[in-house]
């Protein structure tokens, strides 16, 4: 018997040795392959730089190679050279040294589009519509917006002098500004909606977002005595994972698992739990989401759904279940790498796009609904993985017509609002402001005067189809069908100004209110006819419906 036992032990040792030997051999082979490919790449760069017929910008050539290599993985894995580190810092902290303003490129130069409320640009008197002519001694009339942005940024407490051309002023103005450390608020607006329902708009997840949300929440509870909360994560692209955990912690007890990450290296897998006492664990919550709610925003809404702590209202979210980290590189750069997937409390990963499987054209594939799996919330409600986070109550916003996008990006709208504000020194508070039908008629006349034009993709595609049909001989006998479609699809300014009047009026109103009340005012205006917010308010006000939804007693 002891002999047999010894043989078994020997066999186990031999097996383990063989496995380790194979793993070591595989590791050595991988290291050799890495060294080999790097040597080949290095040799190619040297040969091209030395012998190619034309001069070569080595840095640009290598950058193209790096970008092309990383593009084959996923959109979130990227190389960040030293000169772009300021952008990475801004994404994670929301901070930068500058004057606190957004700028846009226009036909006649770079223009101030929005000075941030309470920031140096606004305090110094800069206004939307101001054209930047010079920055200190640098002529800015022919500079790109990227170059102007670089010149406007700088060390906090340093002075900068702008020469600007202001609409309505005959002579250029000179404005001195002291740069500051600009901290962009991730909670641009919070307040009370409906019958005592708190509302918090969270635009991103930086390392300061959680504290901003907490401050807003505590103010709403203490000073406004809210009886429910609508947390708006629409168009929130995510950010810092730890911040998402902190925000979930405000609403659930200490010690709850919020999210776990799993990747190639098991030792790096992590489970994130709530570590602090919550702010409130019983208040009804509705989280507003749409197709642009992603990453950390999906951790928050998905975790609260899995814990049956909130109802979700809106559209299915983006579906980004990947986690990135940065690794240091030589010469001050970094590589941002996708290192794991995250899993919310029910155990599901909501990643929508499968980057490991590609079509013939190189595009990644989406996971079809038929291949997703069912998981269960704390109360046993069915939820699915692989396709973003699905809301408990779906709402369908009005489709935005192409004309709105053309208007939003056109000089005509910006210039009209600039002129409008010159003629209106003040307006009522944002929640009382009404853009009148009389003003809209004036706006329509302004567009006609400026010969505003736009096109439709459908019109272009129809033209291409007609050319193909003519080439193949299908229009020899009858082309009336194409004539009918062309009449329907050809842009008609007068028709579309009437057809989309309400949406256009809201767009103009938001632009106007933003000039007086900044980002906060724009959000207040956008919420006035918001079907998703209205649905959330209705659910939060219906205690029985809210409770039954979280208990899985309703169909959604």
JSON list of C-alpha atoms in Angstrom, two decimals, residues 316 352 354 365-373 384-387 390:
[
{"chain": "A", "resi": 316, "resn": "UNK", "atom": "CA", "xyz": [-30.31, 51.13, -22.64]},
{"chain": "A", "resi": 352, "resn": "UNK", "atom": "CA", "xyz": [-21.61, 45.20, -25.46]},
{"chain": "A", "resi": 354, "resn": "UNK", "atom": "CA", "xyz": [-16.65, 41.96, -28.48]},
{"chain": "A", "resi": 365, "resn": "UNK", "atom": "CA", "xyz": [-18.88, 42.70, -33.41]},
{"chain": "A", "resi": 366, "resn": "UNK", "atom": "CA", "xyz": [-21.70, 43.36, -30.96]},
{"chain": "A", "resi": 367, "resn": "UNK", "atom": "CA", "xyz": [-22.99, 40.61, -28.72]},
{"chain": "A", "resi": 368, "resn": "UNK", "atom": "CA", "xyz": [-26.53, 39.77, -29.95]},
{"chain": "A", "resi": 369, "resn": "UNK", "atom": "CA", "xyz": [-29.32, 39.73, -27.39]},
{"chain": "A", "resi": 370, "resn": "UNK", "atom": "CA", "xyz": [-29.88, 36.04, -28.12]},
{"chain": "A", "resi": 371, "resn": "UNK", "atom": "CA", "xyz": [-26.44, 35.20, -26.69]},
{"chain": "A", "resi": 372, "resn": "UNK", "atom": "CA", "xyz": [-26.82, 37.16, -23.46]},
{"chain": "A", "resi": 373, "resn": "UNK", "atom": "CA", "xyz": [-27.40, 35.39, -20.14]},
{"chain": "A", "resi": 384, "resn": "UNK", "atom": "CA", "xyz": [-29.08, 40.46, -18.60]},
{"chain": "A", "resi": 385, "resn": "UNK", "atom": "CA", "xyz": [-25.40, 40.84, -19.38]},
{"chain": "A", "resi": 386, "resn": "UNK", "atom": "CA", "xyz": [-23.63, 41.70, -22.63]},
{"chain": "A", "resi": 387, "resn": "UNK", "atom": "CA", "xyz": [-25.61, 44.68, -23.82]},
{"chain": "A", "resi": 390, "resn": "UNK", "atom": "CA", "xyz": [-31.43, 48.03, -19.56]}
]
